[in-house]
PDB file of C-alpha atoms in Angstrom:
ATOM      1  CA  UNK A   1     145.247 159.432-154.908  1.00 92.00           C
ATOM      2  CA  UNK A   2     143.056 162.302-155.547  1.00 95.00           C
ATOM      3  CA  UNK A   3     143.900 164.636-158.683  1.00 97.00           C
ATOM      4  CA  UNK A   4     142.615 168.226-158.376  1.00 98.00           C
ATOM      5  CA  UNK A   5     143.261 171.258-160.510  1.00 98.00           C
ATOM      6  CA  UNK A   6     142.781 174.627-158.956  1.00 98.00           C
ATOM      7  CA  UNK A   7     141.967 177.185-161.579  1.00 97.00           C
ATOM      8  CA  UNK A   8     142.631 180.648-160.082  1.00 96.00           C
ATOM      9  CA  UNK A   9     142.039 184.275-161.592  1.00 93.00           C
ATOM     10  CA  UNK A  10     144.834 186.183-159.388  1.00 93.00           C
ATOM     11  CA  UNK A  11     148.048 185.367-157.853  1.00 94.00           C
ATOM     12  CA  UNK A  12     147.027 186.237-154.167  1.00 94.00           C
ATOM     13  CA  UNK A  13     144.263 183.208-154.513  1.00 96.00           C
ATOM     14  CA  UNK A  14     147.141 180.832-155.486  1.00 96.00           C
ATOM     15  CA  UNK A  15     149.018 181.609-152.464  1.00 96.00           C
ATOM     16  CA  UNK A  16     145.748 180.821-150.290  1.00 96.00           C
ATOM     17  CA  UNK A  17     145.106 177.635-152.031  1.00 97.00           C
ATOM     18  CA  UNK A  18     148.844 176.391-151.518  1.00 97.00           C
ATOM     19  CA  UNK A  19     148.628 177.300-147.868  1.00 96.00           C
ATOM     20  CA  UNK A  20     144.994 175.576-147.483  1.00 97.00           C
ATOM     21  CA  UNK A  21     146.464 172.440-149.252  1.00 97.00           C
ATOM     22  CA  UNK A  22     149.681 172.288-147.083  1.00 96.00           C
ATOM     23  CA  UNK A  23     147.725 172.143-143.936  1.00 96.00           C
ATOM     24  CA  UNK A  24     144.665 169.907-145.095  1.00 97.00           C
ATOM     25  CA  UNK A  25     144.518 166.827-142.912  1.00 96.00           C
ATOM     26  CA  UNK A  26     144.070 164.769-145.906  1.00 95.00           C
ATOM     27  CA  UNK A  27     146.933 166.317-147.880  1.00 95.00           C
ATOM     28  CA  UNK A  28     148.639 162.938-148.349  1.00 96.00           C
ATOM     29  CA  UNK A  29     145.685 161.858-150.702  1.00 95.00           C
ATOM     30  CA  UNK A  30     145.837 164.836-152.998  1.00 97.00           C
ATOM     31  CA  UNK A  31     147.794 165.651-155.937  1.00 97.00           C
ATOM     32  CA  UNK A  32     146.914 169.357-156.940  1.00 97.00           C
ATOM     33  CA  UNK A  33     148.117 171.649-159.642  1.00 98.00           C
ATOM     34  CA  UNK A  34     147.398 175.297-159.734  1.00 98.00           C
ATOM     35  CA  UNK A  35     147.092 177.402-162.959  1.00 97.00           C
ATOM     36  CA  UNK A  36     146.745 181.084-163.185  1.00 96.00           C
ATOM     37  CA  UNK A  37     144.026 181.718-165.920  1.00 94.00           C
ATOM     38  CA  UNK A  38     141.402 184.237-166.837  1.00 91.00           C
ATOM     39  CA  UNK A  39     137.723 183.168-167.909  1.00 90.00           C
ATOM     40  CA  UNK A  40     138.770 183.792-171.441  1.00 88.00           C
ATOM     41  CA  UNK A  41     141.480 181.157-171.068  1.00 93.00           C
ATOM     42  CA  UNK A  42     139.980 178.314-169.356  1.00 93.00           C
ATOM     43  CA  UNK A  43     138.478 176.633-172.416  1.00 88.00           C
ATOM     44  CA  UNK A  44     142.132 175.751-173.567  1.00 90.00           C
ATOM     45  CA  UNK A  45     143.080 174.130-170.519  1.00 94.00           C
ATOM     46  CA  UNK A  46     143.229 170.122-170.801  1.00 93.00           C
ATOM     47  CA  UNK A  47     141.246 168.873-167.497  1.00 95.00           C
ATOM     48  CA  UNK A  48     140.666 165.251-168.781  1.00 91.00           C
ATOM     49  CA  UNK A  49     143.453 163.886-166.128  1.00 92.00           C
ATOM     50  CA  UNK A  50     141.746 165.305-163.264  1.00 96.00           C
ATOM     51  CA  UNK A  51     138.974 163.810-160.739  1.00 96.00           C
ATOM     52  CA  UNK A  52     137.796 167.383-160.172  1.00 97.00           C
ATOM     53  CA  UNK A  53     138.289 171.130-161.165  1.00 98.00           C
ATOM     54  CA  UNK A  54     137.923 173.709-158.723  1.00 98.00           C
ATOM     55  CA  UNK A  55     137.337 177.438-160.119  1.00 96.00           C
ATOM     56  CA  UNK A  56     135.689 180.656-159.603  1.00 93.00           C
ATOM     57  CA  UNK A  57     132.875 182.661-161.060  1.00 88.00           C
ATOM     58  CA  UNK A  58     132.902 182.609-164.861  1.00 89.00           C
ATOM     59  CA  UNK A  59     135.612 180.307-165.257  1.00 93.00           C
ATOM     60  CA  UNK A  60     133.558 177.549-163.420  1.00 93.00           C
ATOM     61  CA  UNK A  61     130.643 178.372-165.656  1.00 89.00           C
ATOM     62  CA  UNK A  62     132.677 177.917-168.815  1.00 92.00           C
ATOM     63  CA  UNK A  63     133.951 174.519-167.457  1.00 94.00           C
ATOM     64  CA  UNK A  64     130.550 173.267-166.364  1.00 92.00           C
ATOM     65  CA  UNK A  65     129.375 173.857-169.783  1.00 91.00           C
ATOM     66  CA  UNK A  66     132.377 172.421-171.741  1.00 91.00           C
ATOM     67  CA  UNK A  67     133.068 169.457-169.478  1.00 92.00           C
ATOM     68  CA  UNK A  68     129.721 168.198-168.226  1.00 90.00           C
ATOM     69  CA  UNK A  69     131.178 164.699-167.164  1.00 90.00           C
ATOM     70  CA  UNK A  70     133.850 166.209-164.833  1.00 93.00           C
ATOM     71  CA  UNK A  71     132.995 167.451-161.434  1.00 96.00           C
ATOM     72  CA  UNK A  72     133.377 171.359-161.177  1.00 97.00           C
ATOM     73  CA  UNK A  73     133.542 172.703-157.754  1.00 97.00           C
ATOM     74  CA  UNK A  74     132.761 176.337-157.519  1.00 94.00           C
ATOM     75  CA  UNK A  75     134.692 178.783-155.338  1.00 92.00           C
ATOM     76  CA  UNK A  76     131.842 180.890-153.978  1.00 86.00           C
ATOM     77  CA  UNK A  77     131.546 184.363-152.960  1.00 83.00           C
ATOM     78  CA  UNK A  78     130.459 184.691-149.425  1.00 82.00           C
ATOM     79  CA  UNK A  79     128.638 187.558-147.863  1.00 80.00           C
ATOM     80  CA  UNK A  80     131.523 188.541-145.760  1.00 84.00           C
ATOM     81  CA  UNK A  81     133.591 188.482-148.949  1.00 87.00           C
ATOM     82  CA  UNK A  82     131.229 191.267-150.323  1.00 86.00           C
ATOM     83  CA  UNK A  83     130.938 193.238-147.200  1.00 87.00           C
ATOM     84  CA  UNK A  84     134.890 193.396-146.891  1.00 90.00           C
ATOM     85  CA  UNK A  85     135.118 194.490-150.423  1.00 92.00           C
ATOM     86  CA  UNK A  86     132.473 197.228-150.129  1.00 91.00           C
ATOM     87  CA  UNK A  87     134.453 198.499-147.135  1.00 92.00           C
ATOM     88  CA  UNK A  88     137.680 198.687-148.964  1.00 94.00           C
ATOM     89  CA  UNK A  89     135.839 200.566-152.039  1.00 94.00           C
ATOM     90  CA  UNK A  90     134.481 203.082-149.656  1.00 93.00           C
ATOM     91  CA  UNK A  91     137.765 203.571-148.064  1.00 94.00           C
ATOM     92  CA  UNK A  92     139.856 203.815-151.373  1.00 96.00           C
ATOM     93  CA  UNK A  93     137.619 205.743-153.640  1.00 96.00           C
ATOM     94  CA  UNK A  94     134.834 207.334-151.590  1.00 93.00           C
ATOM     95  CA  UNK A  95     132.289 206.474-154.256  1.00 93.00           C
ATOM     96  CA  UNK A  96     128.734 208.132-154.426  1.00 91.00           C
ATOM     97  CA  UNK A  97     127.285 204.784-156.327  1.00 93.00           C
ATOM     98  CA  UNK A  98     128.841 201.384-156.436  1.00 93.00           C
ATOM     99  CA  UNK A  99     128.062 198.934-159.323  1.00 94.00           C
ATOM    100  CA  UNK A 100     128.254 195.334-157.907  1.00 91.00           C
ATOM    101  CA  UNK A 101     128.984 192.791-160.934  1.00 88.00           C
ATOM    102  CA  UNK A 102     129.324 188.918-161.042  1.00 78.00           C
ATOM    103  CA  UNK A 103     128.298 185.555-161.263  1.00 63.00           C
ATOM    104  CA  UNK A 104     127.591 184.944-157.739  1.00 58.00           C
ATOM    105  CA  UNK A 105     124.578 183.461-155.637  1.00 60.00           C
ATOM    106  CA  UNK A 106     125.290 186.174-152.918  1.00 63.00           C
ATOM    107  CA  UNK A 107     125.320 189.066-155.526  1.00 67.00           C
ATOM    108  CA  UNK A 108     121.638 190.432-154.591  1.00 67.00           C
ATOM    109  CA  UNK A 109     122.596 190.556-150.996  1.00 75.00           C
ATOM    110  CA  UNK A 110     124.990 193.318-151.812  1.00 77.00           C
ATOM    111  CA  UNK A 111     122.319 195.855-152.329  1.00 76.00           C
ATOM    112  CA  UNK A 112     121.076 195.569-148.558  1.00 80.00           C
ATOM    113  CA  UNK A 113     124.901 195.318-147.625  1.00 80.00           C
ATOM    114  CA  UNK A 114     125.453 198.855-149.363  1.00 80.00           C
ATOM    115  CA  UNK A 115     122.246 200.444-148.019  1.00 80.00           C
ATOM    116  CA  UNK A 116     123.881 199.502-144.381  1.00 82.00           C
ATOM    117  CA  UNK A 117     126.901 201.338-145.606  1.00 81.00           C
ATOM    118  CA  UNK A 118     124.886 204.172-146.857  1.00 83.00           C
ATOM    119  CA  UNK A 119     125.592 203.828-150.302  1.00 85.00           C
ATOM    120  CA  UNK A 120     123.642 203.651-153.804  1.00 89.00           C
ATOM    121  CA  UNK A 121     124.174 200.610-155.638  1.00 89.00           C
ATOM    122  CA  UNK A 122     123.447 199.157-159.073  1.00 90.00           C
ATOM    123  CA  UNK A 123     123.419 195.176-159.276  1.00 90.00           C
ATOM    124  CA  UNK A 124     124.474 193.611-162.621  1.00 89.00           C
ATOM    125  CA  UNK A 125     124.305 189.837-162.930  1.00 85.00           C
ATOM    126  CA  UNK A 126     126.084 189.189-166.248  1.00 84.00           C
ATOM    127  CA  UNK A 127     125.593 185.493-167.325  1.00 83.00           C
ATOM    128  CA  UNK A 128     128.667 185.486-169.370  1.00 85.00           C
ATOM    129  CA  UNK A 129     132.083 187.230-169.018  1.00 85.00           C
ATOM    130  CA  UNK A 130     131.420 188.345-172.769  1.00 89.00           C
ATOM    131  CA  UNK A 131     128.921 190.824-171.566  1.00 90.00           C
ATOM    132  CA  UNK A 132     131.049 192.459-169.056  1.00 91.00           C
ATOM    133  CA  UNK A 133     132.061 195.147-171.230  1.00 93.00           C
ATOM    134  CA  UNK A 134     128.651 196.351-171.886  1.00 94.00           C
ATOM    135  CA  UNK A 135     127.841 196.230-168.166  1.00 93.00           C
ATOM    136  CA  UNK A 136     130.804 198.444-167.468  1.00 94.00           C
ATOM    137  CA  UNK A 137     129.459 201.031-170.057  1.00 95.00           C
ATOM    138  CA  UNK A 138     125.987 200.833-168.514  1.00 96.00           C
ATOM    139  CA  UNK A 139     127.357 201.431-165.054  1.00 96.00           C
ATOM    140  CA  UNK A 140     129.149 204.309-165.978  1.00 95.00           C
ATOM    141  CA  UNK A 141     126.170 205.923-167.768  1.00 96.00           C
ATOM    142  CA  UNK A 142     124.162 205.425-164.600  1.00 95.00           C
ATOM    143  CA  UNK A 143     126.496 207.395-162.640  1.00 95.00           C
ATOM    144  CA  UNK A 144     128.569 204.487-160.715  1.00 95.00           C
ATOM    145  CA  UNK A 145     131.807 205.903-159.882  1.00 94.00           C
ATOM    146  CA  UNK A 146     133.265 202.629-158.669  1.00 96.00           C
ATOM    147  CA  UNK A 147     132.697 198.821-159.160  1.00 96.00           C
ATOM    148  CA  UNK A 148     133.348 195.686-157.286  1.00 94.00           C
ATOM    149  CA  UNK A 149     133.465 192.367-158.823  1.00 92.00           C
ATOM    150  CA  UNK A 150     135.597 189.412-160.115  1.00 90.00           C
ATOM    151  CA  UNK A 151     138.953 189.467-162.267  1.00 90.00           C
ATOM    152  CA  UNK A 152     137.015 189.296-165.633  1.00 89.00           C
ATOM    153  CA  UNK A 153     135.125 192.575-164.566  1.00 92.00           C
ATOM    154  CA  UNK A 154     138.409 194.206-163.281  1.00 93.00           C
ATOM    155  CA  UNK A 155     139.900 193.873-166.856  1.00 91.00           C
ATOM    156  CA  UNK A 156     136.987 195.667-168.704  1.00 93.00           C
ATOM    157  CA  UNK A 157     136.887 198.201-165.806  1.00 94.00           C
ATOM    158  CA  UNK A 158     140.583 199.051-166.140  1.00 94.00           C
ATOM    159  CA  UNK A 159     139.909 199.618-169.705  1.00 94.00           C
ATOM    160  CA  UNK A 160     137.368 202.254-169.334  1.00 96.00           C
ATOM    161  CA  UNK A 161     139.064 203.796-166.456  1.00 95.00           C
ATOM    162  CA  UNK A 162     136.670 202.872-163.791  1.00 96.00           C
ATOM    163  CA  UNK A 163     137.524 202.468-160.178  1.00 97.00           C
ATOM    164  CA  UNK A 164     137.326 198.880-159.118  1.00 97.00           C
ATOM    165  CA  UNK A 165     137.772 196.663-156.101  1.00 96.00           C
ATOM    166  CA  UNK A 166     138.387 192.826-156.756  1.00 95.00           C
ATOM    167  CA  UNK A 167     136.162 190.634-154.602  1.00 93.00           C
ATOM    168  CA  UNK A 168     138.743 188.202-153.077  1.00 93.00           C
ATOM    169  CA  UNK A 169     138.043 184.691-152.074  1.00 92.00           C
ATOM    170  CA  UNK A 170     138.813 183.978-148.506  1.00 90.00           C
ATOM    171  CA  UNK A 171     140.827 180.666-147.150  1.00 92.00           C
ATOM    172  CA  UNK A 172     137.670 179.420-145.621  1.00 92.00           C
ATOM    173  CA  UNK A 173     136.064 179.317-149.037  1.00 92.00           C
ATOM    174  CA  UNK A 174     138.951 177.474-150.596  1.00 96.00           C
ATOM    175  CA  UNK A 175     138.911 174.895-147.607  1.00 96.00           C
ATOM    176  CA  UNK A 176     135.133 174.060-148.197  1.00 95.00           C
ATOM    177  CA  UNK A 177     135.811 173.589-151.971  1.00 96.00           C
ATOM    178  CA  UNK A 178     138.774 171.608-151.369  1.00 97.00           C
ATOM    179  CA  UNK A 179     136.453 169.352-148.905  1.00 97.00           C
ATOM    180  CA  UNK A 180     133.630 169.288-151.376  1.00 97.00           C
ATOM    181  CA  UNK A 181     136.013 167.850-154.129  1.00 97.00           C
ATOM    182  CA  UNK A 182     137.317 165.118-151.858  1.00 97.00           C
ATOM    183  CA  UNK A 183     133.906 164.066-150.930  1.00 96.00           C
ATOM    184  CA  UNK A 184     132.702 164.168-154.714  1.00 96.00           C
ATOM    185  CA  UNK A 185     135.732 162.245-155.901  1.00 94.00           C
ATOM    186  CA  UNK A 186     135.303 159.576-153.151  1.00 93.00           C
ATOM    187  CA  UNK A 187     131.699 159.068-153.741  1.00 92.00           C
ATOM    188  CA  UNK A 188     132.363 158.748-157.570  1.00 87.00           C
ATOM    189  CA  UNK A 189     135.139 156.288-156.990  1.00 82.00           C
ATOM    190  CA  UNK A 190     132.999 154.142-154.454  1.00 84.00           C
ATOM    191  CA  UNK A 191     130.275 154.180-157.357  1.00 77.00           C
ATOM    192  CA  UNK A 192     132.502 152.938-159.885  1.00 74.00           C
ATOM    193  CA  UNK A 193     133.932 150.191-157.493  1.00 71.00           C
ATOM    194  CA  UNK A 194     130.252 149.019-156.917  1.00 70.00           C
ATOM    195  CA  UNK A 195     129.821 148.968-160.412  1.00 67.00           C
ATOM    196  CA  UNK A 196     132.613 146.887-161.293  1.00 70.00           C
ATOM    197  CA  UNK A 197     131.700 144.579-158.504  1.00 69.00           C
ATOM    198  CA  UNK A 198     128.192 143.948-159.902  1.00 62.00           C
ATOM    199  CA  UNK A 199     129.966 143.398-163.577  1.00 67.00           C
ATOM    200  CA  UNK A 200     132.121 140.969-161.939  1.00 70.00           C
ATOM    201  CA  UNK A 201     129.217 139.048-160.333  1.00 66.00           C
ATOM    202  CA  UNK A 202     127.041 139.029-163.373  1.00 61.00           C
ATOM    203  CA  UNK A 203     129.756 137.854-165.683  1.00 61.00           C
ATOM    204  CA  UNK A 204     131.039 135.188-163.478  1.00 69.00           C
ATOM    205  CA  UNK A 205     127.527 133.711-162.658  1.00 64.00           C
ATOM    206  CA  UNK A 206     126.439 130.318-164.105  1.00 64.00           C
ATOM    207  CA  UNK A 207     122.773 131.552-164.230  1.00 66.00           C
ATOM    208  CA  UNK A 208     121.210 134.185-166.757  1.00 69.00           C
ATOM    209  CA  UNK A 209     121.736 137.407-165.088  1.00 70.00           C
ATOM    210  CA  UNK A 210     121.545 140.871-166.332  1.00 65.00           C
ATOM    211  CA  UNK A 211     121.105 144.340-164.958  1.00 64.00           C
ATOM    212  CA  UNK A 212     118.607 147.189-165.986  1.00 69.00           C
ATOM    213  CA  UNK A 213     118.656 150.770-165.091  1.00 69.00           C
ATOM    214  CA  UNK A 214     115.732 152.717-163.661  1.00 69.00           C
ATOM    215  CA  UNK A 215     114.255 153.290-167.301  1.00 75.00           C
ATOM    216  CA  UNK A 216     114.373 149.451-167.955  1.00 74.00           C
ATOM    217  CA  UNK A 217     117.285 149.554-170.269  1.00 78.00           C
ATOM    218  CA  UNK A 218     119.521 146.617-169.969  1.00 68.00           C
ATOM    219  CA  UNK A 219     123.121 147.826-168.958  1.00 66.00           C
ATOM    220  CA  UNK A 220     124.800 144.480-168.331  1.00 66.00           C
ATOM    221  CA  UNK A 221     124.175 141.137-169.229  1.00 69.00           C
ATOM    222  CA  UNK A 222     126.176 137.695-169.051  1.00 66.00           C
ATOM    223  CA  UNK A 223     126.907 135.033-171.618  1.00 69.00           C
ATOM    224  CA  UNK A 224     123.950 133.072-170.582  1.00 66.00           C
ATOM    225  CA  UNK A 225     121.476 135.827-171.282  1.00 64.00           C
ATOM    226  CA  UNK A 226     123.054 136.636-174.499  1.00 69.00           C
ATOM    227  CA  UNK A 227     123.111 133.094-175.664  1.00 72.00           C
ATOM    228  CA  UNK A 228     119.375 133.094-174.823  1.00 67.00           C
ATOM    229  CA  UNK A 229     118.697 135.871-176.958  1.00 60.00           C
ATOM    230  CA  UNK A 230     121.213 134.705-180.016  1.00 58.00           C
ATOM    231  CA  UNK A 231     124.127 136.617-178.855  1.00 53.00           C
TER     232      UNK A 231
END
């Protein structure tokens, strides 16, 4: 059984995750928990019992830094997600200038996308959610009258009365992340099985046998080798 944890920043995404899990062809192999948390709250989550964690934006960044030995699968933002959000922002707020804020690989595509919509843009790539409040203030000072971004940016935008549209994650992105989590977990399990097999062979051998890593450091040695070197 593959144990997964989804950390989602807004309720609508939780429903999409449940839908993808329910229809996945390998659902019988998956045991998944879903928790609703902001980037500020993820550090308090116990992820030790999971094979992989799936999260978005700043939440994924925080987890990667605090849990380097657990696979953190990122729910990425696609160019389509950005296009959809810009179109929604223009329809609702009719902004003259949009601030695009987040921690996404597709972020700088947003400037070209906004140009196609005939709208001015400021791009903000804050490396931590702790920088977001200053980003909001800077965007306001530069004449931005609306912003698109993630859930963390949304909280600060509301605080300062700025028009905001949330970049939502689509079901296709959830599916891609789930598939990646399954592949990653299977690969890790296979590597562990191989390692245990090698250990069993080495320890049961009547000959002196050892295993050294790529740096020449001995990782496993059997009793014959230990006795040759005084234990």
